[in-house]
Short mmCIF file of C-alpha atoms in Angstrom, two decimals:
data_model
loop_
_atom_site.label_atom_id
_atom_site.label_comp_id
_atom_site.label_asym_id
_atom_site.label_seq_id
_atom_site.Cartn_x
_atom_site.Cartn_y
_atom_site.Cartn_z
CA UNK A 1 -204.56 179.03 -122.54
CA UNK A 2 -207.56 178.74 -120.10
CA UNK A 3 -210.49 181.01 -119.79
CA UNK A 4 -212.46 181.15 -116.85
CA UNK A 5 -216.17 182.22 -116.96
CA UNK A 6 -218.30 183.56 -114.11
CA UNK A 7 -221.96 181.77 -114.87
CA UNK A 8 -224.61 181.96 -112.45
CA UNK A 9 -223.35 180.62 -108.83
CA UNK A 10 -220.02 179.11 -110.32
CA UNK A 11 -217.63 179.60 -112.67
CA UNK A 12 -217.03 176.96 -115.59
CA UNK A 13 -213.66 176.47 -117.53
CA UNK A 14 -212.71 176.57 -121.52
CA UNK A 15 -208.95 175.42 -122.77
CA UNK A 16 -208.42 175.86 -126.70
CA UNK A 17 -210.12 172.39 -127.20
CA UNK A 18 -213.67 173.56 -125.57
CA UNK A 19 -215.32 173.22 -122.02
CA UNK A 20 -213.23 171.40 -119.00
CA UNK A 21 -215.56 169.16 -117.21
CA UNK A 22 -217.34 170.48 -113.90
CA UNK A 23 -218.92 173.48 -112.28
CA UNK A 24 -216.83 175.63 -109.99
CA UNK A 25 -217.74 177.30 -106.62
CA UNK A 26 -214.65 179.93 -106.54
CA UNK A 27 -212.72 181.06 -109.66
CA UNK A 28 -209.52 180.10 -107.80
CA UNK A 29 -210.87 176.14 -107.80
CA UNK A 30 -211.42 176.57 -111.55
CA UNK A 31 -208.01 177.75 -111.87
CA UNK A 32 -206.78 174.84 -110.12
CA UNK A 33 -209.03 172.51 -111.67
CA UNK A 34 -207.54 173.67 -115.07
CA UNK A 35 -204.30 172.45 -114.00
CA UNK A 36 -205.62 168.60 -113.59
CA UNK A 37 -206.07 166.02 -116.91
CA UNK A 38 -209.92 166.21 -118.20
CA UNK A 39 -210.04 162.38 -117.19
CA UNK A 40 -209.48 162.96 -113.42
CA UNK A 41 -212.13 165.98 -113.94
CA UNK A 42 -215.13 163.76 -115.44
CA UNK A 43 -214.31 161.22 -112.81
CA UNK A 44 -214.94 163.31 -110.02
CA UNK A 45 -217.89 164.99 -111.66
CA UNK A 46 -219.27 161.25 -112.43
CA UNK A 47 -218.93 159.99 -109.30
CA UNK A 48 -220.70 163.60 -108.22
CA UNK A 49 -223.42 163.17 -110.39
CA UNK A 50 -223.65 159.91 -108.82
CA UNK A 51 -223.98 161.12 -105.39
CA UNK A 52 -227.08 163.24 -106.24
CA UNK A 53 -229.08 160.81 -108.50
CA UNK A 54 -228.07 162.72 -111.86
CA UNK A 55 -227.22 160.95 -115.04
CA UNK A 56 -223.70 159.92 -115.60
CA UNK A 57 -221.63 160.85 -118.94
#
């Protein structure tokens, strides 16, 4: 079961195994976001992070 939490300007994602990669704009994206494998999630946040200079996990 998912849980979707409003932070401040996003909304982040837990499953029963702890925090989904990535940082939401809507809570509808979240929700889909849930739906994809954690793999395909830290991909696109790595290559994100990537984009902007942050570090990659």
């Amino acid at each position: 079961m998912i849980k979707v939490h409003q932070r401040d300007g996003g909304f982040v994602v837990a499953d029963c195994d702890g925090w989904l990669p990535g940082f939401y704009a809507t809570e509808h994206a979240a929700r889909k976001a849930a739906s994809m494998p954690s793999e395909t999630l830290q991909a696109i946040q790595n290559r994100k992070n990537e984009e902007v200079g942050a570090p990659v996990a």
